[in-house]
PDB file of C-alpha atoms and ligand atoms in Angstrom:
ATOM      1  CA  MET A  37     -61.117 -59.955  21.638  1.00  0.00           C
ATOM      2  CA  GLU A  38     -57.728 -58.823  22.828  1.00  0.00           C
ATOM      3  CA  ILE A  39     -57.402 -57.299  26.296  1.00  0.00           C
ATOM      4  CA  THR A  40     -55.288 -54.159  26.098  1.00  0.00           C
ATOM      5  CA  SER A  41     -55.997 -52.807  29.573  1.00  0.00           C
ATOM      6  CA  ALA A  42     -57.717 -53.911  32.764  1.00  0.00           C
ATOM      7  CA  LYS A  43     -57.824 -51.651  35.789  1.00  0.00           C
ATOM      8  CA  TYR A  44     -59.376 -51.723  39.223  1.00  0.00           C
ATOM      9  CA  LEU A  45     -61.778 -48.813  39.644  1.00  0.00           C
ATOM     10  CA  VAL A  46     -63.709 -48.834  42.899  1.00  0.00           C
ATOM     11  CA  SER A  47     -65.416 -50.951  45.578  1.00  0.00           C
ATOM     12  CA  ASN A  48     -68.874 -50.175  46.924  1.00  0.00           C
ATOM     13  CA  THR A  49     -71.624 -51.543  49.100  1.00  0.00           C
ATOM     14  CA  ASP A  50     -74.326 -49.490  47.403  1.00  0.00           C
ATOM     15  CA  VAL A  51     -75.418 -49.839  43.784  1.00  0.00           C
ATOM     16  CA  LYS A  52     -76.418 -46.161  43.764  1.00  0.00           C
ATOM     17  CA  VAL A  53     -72.826 -44.994  43.971  1.00  0.00           C
ATOM     18  CA  CYS A  54     -71.360 -47.441  41.458  1.00  0.00           C
ATOM     19  CA  PRO A  55     -69.637 -45.936  38.371  1.00  0.00           C
ATOM     20  CA  PRO A  56     -71.952 -44.375  35.753  1.00  0.00           C
ATOM     21  CA  GLY A  57     -73.832 -47.017  33.774  1.00  0.00           C
ATOM     22  CA  ASP A  58     -72.481 -45.821  30.455  1.00  0.00           C
ATOM     23  CA  LYS A  59     -70.682 -49.018  29.519  1.00  0.00           C
ATOM     24  CA  PRO A  60     -71.809 -52.641  29.295  1.00  0.00           C
ATOM     25  CA  GLU A  61     -71.208 -54.536  32.519  1.00  0.00           C
ATOM     26  CA  TYR A  62     -70.565 -58.206  33.316  1.00  0.00           C
ATOM     27  CA  ALA A  63     -70.802 -59.481  36.890  1.00  0.00           C
ATOM     28  CA  PHE A  64     -69.161 -62.616  38.271  1.00  0.00           C
ATOM     29  CA  ILE A  65     -70.542 -64.500  41.242  1.00  0.00           C
ATOM     30  CA  GLY A  66     -70.482 -67.966  42.801  1.00  0.00           C
ATOM     31  CA  ARG A  67     -69.871 -69.838  46.026  1.00  0.00           C
ATOM     32  CA  SER A  68     -66.824 -68.635  47.875  1.00  0.00           C
ATOM     33  CA  ASN A  69     -63.708 -70.421  46.714  1.00  0.00           C
ATOM     34  CA  VAL A  70     -65.277 -71.425  43.383  1.00  0.00           C
ATOM     35  CA  GLY A  71     -62.383 -69.775  41.517  1.00  0.00           C
ATOM     36  CA  LYS A  72     -63.913 -66.378  40.736  1.00  0.00           C
ATOM     37  CA  SER A  73     -60.817 -64.248  41.277  1.00  0.00           C
ATOM     38  CA  SER A  74     -58.688 -66.702  39.308  1.00  0.00           C
ATOM     39  CA  LEU A  75     -61.190 -66.615  36.429  1.00  0.00           C
ATOM     40  CA  ILE A  76     -61.296 -62.796  36.342  1.00  0.00           C
ATOM     41  CA  ASN A  77     -57.504 -62.695  36.374  1.00  0.00           C
ATOM     42  CA  MET A  78     -57.317 -65.303  33.613  1.00  0.00           C
ATOM     43  CA  LEU A  79     -59.793 -63.404  31.417  1.00  0.00           C
ATOM     44  CA  THR A  80     -58.064 -60.066  31.859  1.00  0.00           C
ATOM     45  CA  GLY A  81     -54.543 -61.491  31.637  1.00  0.00           C
ATOM     46  CA  ASN A  82     -53.649 -59.814  34.921  1.00  0.00           C
ATOM     47  CA  SER A  83     -52.760 -62.231  37.675  1.00  0.00           C
ATOM     48  CA  LYS A  84     -53.129 -59.565  40.357  1.00  0.00           C
ATOM     49  CA  LEU A  85     -56.365 -57.841  39.328  1.00  0.00           C
ATOM     50  CA  ALA A  86     -58.860 -59.663  41.531  1.00  0.00           C
ATOM     51  CA  LYS A  87     -57.459 -60.969  44.756  1.00  0.00           C
ATOM     52  CA  THR A  88     -57.167 -64.737  44.967  1.00  0.00           C
ATOM     53  CA  SER A  89     -57.425 -65.250  48.649  1.00  0.00           C
ATOM     54  CA  GLY A  90     -57.225 -68.179  50.985  1.00  0.00           C
ATOM     55  CA  THR A  91     -59.864 -66.590  53.208  1.00  0.00           C
ATOM     56  CA  PRO A  92     -63.248 -67.012  51.548  1.00  0.00           C
ATOM     57  CA  GLY A  93     -66.128 -64.713  52.430  1.00  0.00           C
ATOM     58  CA  LYS A  94     -63.859 -61.811  53.259  1.00  0.00           C
ATOM     59  CA  THR A  95     -64.550 -59.378  50.463  1.00  0.00           C
ATOM     60  CA  GLN A  96     -68.116 -58.214  50.924  1.00  0.00           C
ATOM     61  CA  LEU A  97     -68.028 -55.495  48.299  1.00  0.00           C
ATOM     62  CA  ILE A  98     -69.137 -54.758  44.741  1.00  0.00           C
ATOM     63  CA  ASN A  99     -65.779 -54.430  42.955  1.00  0.00           C
ATOM     64  CA  HIS A 100     -65.618 -52.638  39.605  1.00  0.00           C
ATOM     65  CA  PHE A 101     -62.888 -53.121  37.001  1.00  0.00           C
ATOM     66  CA  ILE A 102     -62.698 -51.387  33.656  1.00  0.00           C
ATOM     67  CA  VAL A 103     -61.447 -53.360  30.685  1.00  0.00           C
ATOM     68  CA  ASN A 104     -60.175 -51.895  27.381  1.00  0.00           C
ATOM     69  CA  ASN A 105     -61.812 -48.634  28.506  1.00  0.00           C
ATOM     70  CA  ASN A 106     -64.884 -50.202  27.004  1.00  0.00           C
ATOM     71  CA  PHE A 107     -66.703 -52.438  29.486  1.00  0.00           C
ATOM     72  CA  TYR A 108     -66.924 -53.185  33.197  1.00  0.00           C
ATOM     73  CA  ILE A 109     -66.216 -56.420  34.975  1.00  0.00           C
ATOM     74  CA  VAL A 110     -67.710 -56.694  38.425  1.00  0.00           C
ATOM     75  CA  ASP A 111     -66.437 -59.039  41.090  1.00  0.00           C
ATOM     76  CA  LEU A 112     -69.313 -59.752  43.485  1.00  0.00           C
ATOM     77  CA  PRO A 113     -68.875 -61.303  46.921  1.00  0.00           C
ATOM     78  CA  GLY A 114     -69.412 -65.056  46.897  1.00  0.00           C
ATOM     79  CA  TYR A 115     -72.275 -66.847  48.570  1.00  0.00           C
ATOM     80  CA  GLY A 116     -72.475 -69.979  50.672  1.00  0.00           C
ATOM     81  CA  TYR A 117     -69.712 -69.213  53.124  1.00  0.00           C
ATOM     82  CA  ALA A 118     -70.670 -70.975  56.333  1.00  0.00           C
ATOM     83  CA  LYS A 119     -68.665 -68.875  58.760  1.00  0.00           C
ATOM     84  CA  ILE A 120     -70.560 -65.593  58.490  1.00  0.00           C
ATOM     85  CA  SER A 121     -73.283 -64.364  60.775  1.00  0.00           C
ATOM     86  CA  GLN A 122     -76.955 -64.212  59.885  1.00  0.00           C
ATOM     87  CA  THR A 123     -76.762 -60.401  59.950  1.00  0.00           C
ATOM     88  CA  GLN A 124     -73.861 -60.400  57.502  1.00  0.00           C
ATOM     89  CA  ARG A 125     -75.684 -62.848  55.267  1.00  0.00           C
ATOM     90  CA  GLU A 126     -78.787 -60.640  55.197  1.00  0.00           C
ATOM     91  CA  LYS A 127     -76.650 -57.608  54.425  1.00  0.00           C
ATOM     92  CA  TRP A 128     -75.047 -59.504  51.535  1.00  0.00           C
ATOM     93  CA  GLU A 129     -78.446 -60.515  50.153  1.00  0.00           C
ATOM     94  CA  LYS A 130     -79.793 -57.010  50.294  1.00  0.00           C
ATOM     95  CA  MET A 131     -76.749 -55.533  48.591  1.00  0.00           C
ATOM     96  CA  ILE A 132     -76.585 -58.186  45.851  1.00  0.00           C
ATOM     97  CA  ALA A 133     -80.330 -58.069  45.193  1.00  0.00           C
ATOM     98  CA  ALA A 134     -80.268 -54.275  44.872  1.00  0.00           C
ATOM     99  CA  TYR A 135     -77.245 -54.384  42.570  1.00  0.00           C
ATOM    100  CA  LEU A 136     -78.609 -57.124  40.328  1.00  0.00           C
ATOM    101  CA  LYS A 137     -82.076 -55.644  40.072  1.00  0.00           C
ATOM    102  CA  GLU A 138     -81.124 -52.001  39.672  1.00  0.00           C
ATOM    103  CA  ARG A 139     -77.940 -51.922  37.647  1.00  0.00           C
ATOM    104  CA  VAL A 140     -79.205 -50.703  34.266  1.00  0.00           C
ATOM    105  CA  ASN A 141     -76.103 -51.526  32.234  1.00  0.00           C
ATOM    106  CA  LEU A 142     -75.699 -55.081  33.582  1.00  0.00           C
ATOM    107  CA  VAL A 143     -75.670 -57.282  30.471  1.00  0.00           C
ATOM    108  CA  THR A 144     -75.288 -60.698  32.084  1.00  0.00           C
ATOM    109  CA  VAL A 145     -74.186 -62.359  35.297  1.00  0.00           C
ATOM    110  CA  PHE A 146     -71.658 -65.149  34.974  1.00  0.00           C
ATOM    111  CA  VAL A 147     -72.562 -67.652  37.673  1.00  0.00           C
ATOM    112  CA  LEU A 148     -69.583 -69.836  38.527  1.00  0.00           C
ATOM    113  CA  ILE A 149     -70.069 -73.509  39.308  1.00  0.00           C
ATOM    114  CA  ASP A 150     -67.319 -75.867  40.499  1.00  0.00           C
ATOM    115  CA  SER A 151     -66.984 -78.557  37.815  1.00  0.00           C
ATOM    116  CA  ARG A 152     -65.772 -81.068  40.400  1.00  0.00           C
ATOM    117  CA  LEU A 153     -69.111 -81.171  42.160  1.00  0.00           C
ATOM    118  CA  GLU A 154     -72.485 -82.674  41.435  1.00  0.00           C
ATOM    119  CA  PRO A 155     -75.333 -80.133  41.197  1.00  0.00           C
ATOM    120  CA  GLN A 156     -75.540 -78.158  44.434  1.00  0.00           C
ATOM    121  CA  LYS A 157     -78.834 -76.902  45.836  1.00  0.00           C
ATOM    122  CA  ILE A 158     -77.350 -73.555  46.774  1.00  0.00           C
ATOM    123  CA  ASP A 159     -76.318 -72.820  43.164  1.00  0.00           C
ATOM    124  CA  LEU A 160     -79.673 -73.856  41.737  1.00  0.00           C
ATOM    125  CA  ALA A 161     -81.399 -71.716  44.368  1.00  0.00           C
ATOM    126  CA  PHE A 162     -79.305 -68.717  43.351  1.00  0.00           C
ATOM    127  CA  LEU A 163     -80.262 -69.185  39.689  1.00  0.00           C
ATOM    128  CA  ARG A 164     -83.895 -69.337  40.779  1.00  0.00           C
ATOM    129  CA  LYS A 165     -83.482 -65.948  42.419  1.00  0.00           C
ATOM    130  CA  LEU A 166     -81.974 -64.501  39.249  1.00  0.00           C
ATOM    131  CA  GLY A 167     -85.007 -65.836  37.425  1.00  0.00           C
ATOM    132  CA  ASP A 168     -87.382 -64.209  39.904  1.00  0.00           C
ATOM    133  CA  TRP A 169     -85.588 -60.915  39.432  1.00  0.00           C
ATOM    134  CA  GLY A 170     -85.435 -61.237  35.643  1.00  0.00           C
ATOM    135  CA  VAL A 171     -81.639 -61.017  35.557  1.00  0.00           C
ATOM    136  CA  PRO A 172     -79.939 -62.654  32.530  1.00  0.00           C
ATOM    137  CA  PHE A 173     -77.143 -65.081  33.366  1.00  0.00           C
ATOM    138  CA  ASN A 174     -74.674 -67.591  31.961  1.00  0.00           C
ATOM    139  CA  VAL A 175     -73.112 -70.526  33.740  1.00  0.00           C
ATOM    140  CA  VAL A 176     -69.335 -70.938  33.938  1.00  0.00           C
ATOM    141  CA  PHE A 177     -67.935 -74.253  35.154  1.00  0.00           C
ATOM    142  CA  THR A 178     -64.598 -73.732  36.881  1.00  0.00           C
ATOM    143  CA  LYS A 179     -61.442 -75.715  37.738  1.00  0.00           C
ATOM    144  CA  ALA A 180     -61.835 -78.140  34.825  1.00  0.00           C
ATOM    145  CA  ASP A 181     -58.178 -79.187  35.180  1.00  0.00           C
ATOM    146  CA  LYS A 182     -58.739 -80.483  38.711  1.00  0.00           C
ATOM    147  CA  SER A 183     -60.591 -83.600  37.593  1.00  0.00           C
ATOM    148  CA  THR A 184     -60.655 -85.672  34.431  1.00  0.00           C
ATOM    149  CA  GLN A 185     -62.313 -84.117  31.401  1.00  0.00           C
ATOM    150  CA  ARG A 186     -64.925 -86.844  31.591  1.00  0.00           C
ATOM    151  CA  GLU A 187     -65.767 -86.090  35.215  1.00  0.00           C
ATOM    152  CA  ALA A 188     -65.987 -82.319  34.634  1.00  0.00           C
ATOM    153  CA  HIS A 189     -68.273 -82.768  31.638  1.00  0.00           C
ATOM    154  CA  LYS A 190     -70.406 -85.295  33.490  1.00  0.00           C
ATOM    155  CA  ASN A 191     -70.968 -82.800  36.331  1.00  0.00           C
ATOM    156  CA  ALA A 192     -71.658 -79.974  33.893  1.00  0.00           C
ATOM    157  CA  LYS A 193     -74.208 -82.133  32.102  1.00  0.00           C
ATOM    158  CA  SER A 194     -75.917 -83.065  35.390  1.00  0.00           C
ATOM    159  CA  PHE A 195     -76.075 -79.408  36.354  1.00  0.00           C
ATOM    160  CA  ILE A 196     -77.701 -78.477  33.066  1.00  0.00           C
ATOM    161  CA  GLU A 197     -80.112 -81.409  33.425  1.00  0.00           C
ATOM    162  CA  ALA A 198     -81.054 -80.097  36.890  1.00  0.00           C
ATOM    163  CA  MET A 199     -81.603 -76.640  35.380  1.00  0.00           C
ATOM    164  CA  LYS A 200     -83.891 -78.127  32.749  1.00  0.00           C
ATOM    165  CA  GLN A 201     -86.251 -79.204  35.526  1.00  0.00           C
ATOM    166  CA  GLU A 202     -86.928 -75.537  36.188  1.00  0.00           C
ATOM    167  CA  TRP A 203     -85.936 -73.603  33.101  1.00  0.00           C
ATOM    168  CA  GLU A 204     -87.349 -73.669  29.619  1.00  0.00           C
ATOM    169  CA  PHE A 205     -84.430 -71.847  28.094  1.00  0.00           C
ATOM    170  CA  ILE A 206     -80.910 -72.853  29.051  1.00  0.00           C
ATOM    171  CA  PRO A 207     -78.427 -70.034  28.467  1.00  0.00           C
ATOM    172  CA  ARG A 208     -74.978 -70.616  27.071  1.00  0.00           C
ATOM    173  CA  SER A 209     -72.472 -72.175  29.453  1.00  0.00           C
ATOM    174  CA  PHE A 210     -68.679 -72.391  29.469  1.00  0.00           C
ATOM    175  CA  MET A 211     -66.129 -74.914  30.735  1.00  0.00           C
ATOM    176  CA  THR A 212     -63.054 -73.179  32.152  1.00  0.00           C
ATOM    177  CA  SER A 213     -59.719 -73.691  33.829  1.00  0.00           C
ATOM    178  CA  ALA A 214     -57.831 -70.667  35.101  1.00  0.00           C
ATOM    179  CA  VAL A 215     -54.658 -72.753  35.174  1.00  0.00           C
ATOM    180  CA  LYS A 216     -54.936 -73.972  31.577  1.00  0.00           C
ATOM    181  CA  TYR A 217     -56.589 -70.842  30.154  1.00  0.00           C
ATOM    182  CA  LEU A 218     -59.476 -73.019  29.066  1.00  0.00           C
ATOM    183  CA  GLY A 219     -62.596 -71.077  28.059  1.00  0.00           C
ATOM    184  CA  LYS A 220     -60.825 -67.715  27.875  1.00  0.00           C
ATOM    185  CA  LYS A 221     -61.295 -67.246  24.135  1.00  0.00           C
ATOM    186  CA  GLU A 222     -64.932 -68.379  24.318  1.00  0.00           C
ATOM    187  CA  ILE A 223     -65.943 -66.058  27.172  1.00  0.00           C
ATOM    188  CA  LEU A 224     -64.111 -63.037  25.748  1.00  0.00           C
ATOM    189  CA  GLY A 225     -65.640 -63.730  22.324  1.00  0.00           C
ATOM    190  CA  TYR A 226     -69.068 -63.895  23.926  1.00  0.00           C
ATOM    191  CA  ILE A 227     -68.515 -60.624  25.822  1.00  0.00           C
ATOM    192  CA  ASN A 228     -67.343 -59.018  22.588  1.00  0.00           C
ATOM    193  CA  GLU A 229     -70.539 -60.138  20.860  1.00  0.00           C
ATOM    194  CA  LEU A 230     -72.688 -58.798  23.703  1.00  0.00           C
ATOM    195  CA  ASN A 231     -70.757 -55.509  23.724  1.00  0.00           C
ATOM    196  CA  GLY A 232     -71.701 -55.086  20.065  1.00  0.00           C
ATOM    197  CA  GLU A 233     -75.373 -55.683  20.806  1.00  0.00           C
ATOM    198  CA  TRP A 234     -75.280 -53.344  23.803  1.00  0.00           C
ATOM    199  CA  VAL A 235     -73.987 -50.469  21.710  1.00  0.00           C
ATOM    200  CA  LYS A 236     -76.993 -50.899  19.414  1.00  0.00           C
ATOM    201  CA  GLU A 237     -79.573 -51.252  22.172  1.00  0.00           C
ATOM    202  CA  ALA A 238     -78.226 -49.034  24.945  1.00  0.00           C
ATOM    203  CA  PRO A 239     -79.627 -45.643  23.907  1.00  0.00           C
ATOM    204  CA  ALA A 240     -83.220 -46.966  23.820  1.00  0.00           C
ATOM    205  CA  MET A 241     -82.704 -48.882  27.059  1.00  0.00           C
ATOM    206  CA  LEU A 242     -81.209 -45.928  28.927  1.00  0.00           C
ATOM    207  CA  GLU A 243     -84.021 -43.676  27.715  1.00  0.00           C
ATOM    208  CA  LYS A 244     -86.569 -46.150  29.065  1.00  0.00           C
ATOM    209  CA  THR A 245     -84.811 -46.209  32.448  1.00  0.00           C
ATOM    210  CA  GLU A 246     -84.770 -42.419  32.597  1.00  0.00           C
ATOM    211  CA  GLU A 247     -88.504 -42.327  31.862  1.00  0.00           C
ATOM    212  CA  LYS A 248     -89.101 -44.817  34.670  1.00  0.00           C
ATOM    213  CA  GLU A 249     -86.995 -42.790  37.091  1.00  0.00           C
ATOM    214  CA  ASN A 250     -88.742 -39.535  36.178  1.00  0.00           C
ATOM    215  CA  LYS A 251     -92.190 -40.959  36.794  1.00  0.00           C
TER     216      LYS A 251
HETATM  217  P1  GDP B1313     -62.726 -67.200  44.794  1.00  0.00           P
HETATM  218  O1  GDP B1313     -62.819 -67.257  46.293  1.00  0.00           O
HETATM  219  O2  GDP B1313     -63.975 -67.717  44.158  1.00  0.00           O
HETATM  220  O3  GDP B1313     -62.282 -65.894  44.238  1.00  0.00           O
HETATM  221  O4  GDP B1313     -61.639 -68.309  44.401  1.00  0.00           O
HETATM  222  P2  GDP B1313     -60.095 -68.147  44.017  1.00  0.00           P
HETATM  223  O5  GDP B1313     -59.938 -67.648  42.613  1.00  0.00           O
HETATM  224  O6  GDP B1313     -59.394 -67.400  45.105  1.00  0.00           O
HETATM  225  O7  GDP B1313     -59.670 -69.682  44.000  1.00  0.00           O
HETATM  226  C1  GDP B1313     -59.797 -70.519  45.110  1.00  0.00           C
HETATM  227  C2  GDP B1313     -58.702 -71.575  45.066  1.00  0.00           C
HETATM  228  O8  GDP B1313     -58.882 -72.406  43.920  1.00  0.00           O
HETATM  229  C3  GDP B1313     -57.308 -70.983  44.923  1.00  0.00           C
HETATM  230  O9  GDP B1313     -56.419 -71.775  45.670  1.00  0.00           O
HETATM  231  C4  GDP B1313     -57.012 -71.083  43.433  1.00  0.00           C
HETATM  232  O10 GDP B1313     -55.634 -71.182  43.148  1.00  0.00           O
HETATM  233  C5  GDP B1313     -57.754 -72.356  43.056  1.00  0.00           C
HETATM  234  N1  GDP B1313     -58.230 -72.310  41.654  1.00  0.00           N
HETATM  235  C6  GDP B1313     -59.053 -71.390  41.118  1.00  0.00           C
HETATM  236  N2  GDP B1313     -59.295 -71.654  39.819  1.00  0.00           N
HETATM  237  C7  GDP B1313     -58.616 -72.769  39.522  1.00  0.00           C
HETATM  238  C8  GDP B1313     -58.446 -73.566  38.338  1.00  0.00           C
HETATM  239  O11 GDP B1313     -59.014 -73.305  37.263  1.00  0.00           O
HETATM  240  N3  GDP B1313     -57.660 -74.676  38.444  1.00  0.00           N
HETATM  241  C9  GDP B1313     -57.031 -75.021  39.605  1.00  0.00           C
HETATM  242  N4  GDP B1313     -56.298 -76.126  39.599  1.00  0.00           N
HETATM  243  N5  GDP B1313     -57.143 -74.310  40.729  1.00  0.00           N
HETATM  244  C10 GDP B1313     -57.921 -73.190  40.702  1.00  0.00           C
END
């Protein structure tokens, strides 16, 4: 899929005021500093779209971008930043949980995992939460260029092995490098595939949501 346009739309703290759910949506999340902004910029071919910042944990908002006038990309605030207060952490959890559980047009959440690290409890715990909430996800390993290919793949394999302890079905995962454009074609191809499915399934799904809301 070719990206012809990618624009910032709006930032919110409340899922209820997010843009209308009339287009398929893909959210990106991970520990702060995992490379989320760099990945979004790499995918959209716009180096300034999501802010790559040296101050992790700063953006505590649900950020919407519209791509090709056809689907939304959402940049969610990262987790696992040590220097925030308990109150802020609880606020984050509440906002993220509401967004992930209530956003009707959310197709999948791309959960970013640093390919330089061995499986981290905090990431596995986050996937567990997605499971509890019934939110579909895919795993994206980041910063593949920062270690040897062998090391990155070894860590990715360990992470998937750790997932297998808890999950029966392991969703598709991607190895990426924002510097080397690794994984760009694969993720965009996957989104394109899912967009096609969404168009077929959306009317029935939206009708079901309306019924639920009217009850
Ligand atoms: P975020 O906090 O998750 O949005 O992370 P950023 O995208 O701001 O990246 C954090 C740091 O990692 C920045 O210094 C980036 O330049 C660097 N970074 C992100 N992705 C990659 C990558 O694929 N390769 C390399 N070498 N550095 C990366």
